[in-house]
Amino acid sequence: MPVVTFTSETLHRDVRAYATAGDTSTVLSVALAQGVKIPHDCRDGECGSCLIEVKYVEGKPKMAIALTEKEKIKLRELGKITAQQIQDAETNDIAPPYRLACQFIVREEEIIIHFTGEPAGA
Ligand code: FES
């Protein structure tokens, strides 16, 4: 079962969410269902408001890293991903440190999401 832990200076305590296995929920939709207010606007990978920092729990399996084209473009514009990190994600399944919550599909993995509460402020 996918496990997502949200951390932020804007939360009183960390929020742990269990997403449905095989679901195609985004990190943003899982967050909003839990009342976690990650800033967002377009929900379509274009505004960059939902920038998050992602950490993977040590020793837990990681899934293939799939970045959408919109996500790659916006993360490059925000200076949050390099061409090398995109290549590493696509060919070596090495996760980049920043993602867009509205583009990140939750998979069968355990992740920790940090956001600052400021749009594009992770
Ligand atoms: Fe606009 Fe995610 S809400 S990029």
mmCIF file with all atom_site columns, C-alpha atoms and ligand atoms in Angstrom, residues 40-43 45-48 50 102, ligand 1:
data_model
loop_
_atom_site.group_PDB
_atom_site.id
_atom_site.type_symbol
_atom_site.label_atom_id
_atom_site.label_alt_id
_atom_site.label_comp_id
_atom_site.label_asym_id
_atom_site.label_entity_id
_atom_site.label_seq_id
_atom_site.pdbx_PDB_ins_code
_atom_site.Cartn_x
_atom_site.Cartn_y
_atom_site.Cartn_z
_atom_site.occupancy
_atom_site.B_iso_or_equiv
_atom_site.pdbx_formal_charge
_atom_site.auth_seq_id
_atom_site.auth_comp_id
_atom_site.auth_asym_id
_atom_site.auth_atom_id
_atom_site.pdbx_PDB_model_num
ATOM   1  C  CA  . HIS A 1 40  ? -1.851 24.664 -6.197  1.00 0.00 ? 40  HIS A CA  1
ATOM   2  C  CA  . ASP A 1 41  ? -3.589 26.465 -9.019  1.00 0.00 ? 41  ASP A CA  1
ATOM   3  C  CA  . CYS A 1 42  ? -3.757 24.858 -12.467 1.00 0.00 ? 42  CYS A CA  1
ATOM   4  C  CA  . ARG A 1 43  ? -3.561 21.156 -11.431 1.00 0.00 ? 43  ARG A CA  1
ATOM   5  C  CA  . GLY A 1 45  ? 1.662  20.953 -14.567 1.00 0.00 ? 45  GLY A CA  1
ATOM   6  C  CA  . GLU A 1 46  ? 1.791  24.500 -15.862 1.00 0.00 ? 46  GLU A CA  1
ATOM   7  C  CA  . CYS A 1 47  ? 1.879  26.950 -12.939 1.00 0.00 ? 47  CYS A CA  1
ATOM   8  C  CA  . GLY A 1 48  ? 4.487  25.308 -10.694 1.00 0.00 ? 48  GLY A CA  1
ATOM   9  C  CA  . CYS A 1 50  ? 2.530  22.659 -6.260  1.00 0.00 ? 50  CYS A CA  1
ATOM   10 C  CA  . CYS A 1 102 ? -0.250 17.497 -9.436  1.00 0.00 ? 102 CYS A CA  1
HETATM 11 FE FE1 . FES B 2 .   ? -0.083 24.013 -11.290 1.00 0.00 ? 1   FES B FE1 1
HETATM 12 FE FE2 . FES B 2 .   ? 0.669  21.692 -10.143 1.00 0.00 ? 1   FES B FE2 1
HETATM 13 S  S1  . FES B 2 .   ? -1.015 22.968 -9.628  1.00 0.00 ? 1   FES B S1  1
HETATM 14 S  S2  . FES B 2 .   ? 1.688  22.831 -11.675 1.00 0.00 ? 1   FES B S2  1
#
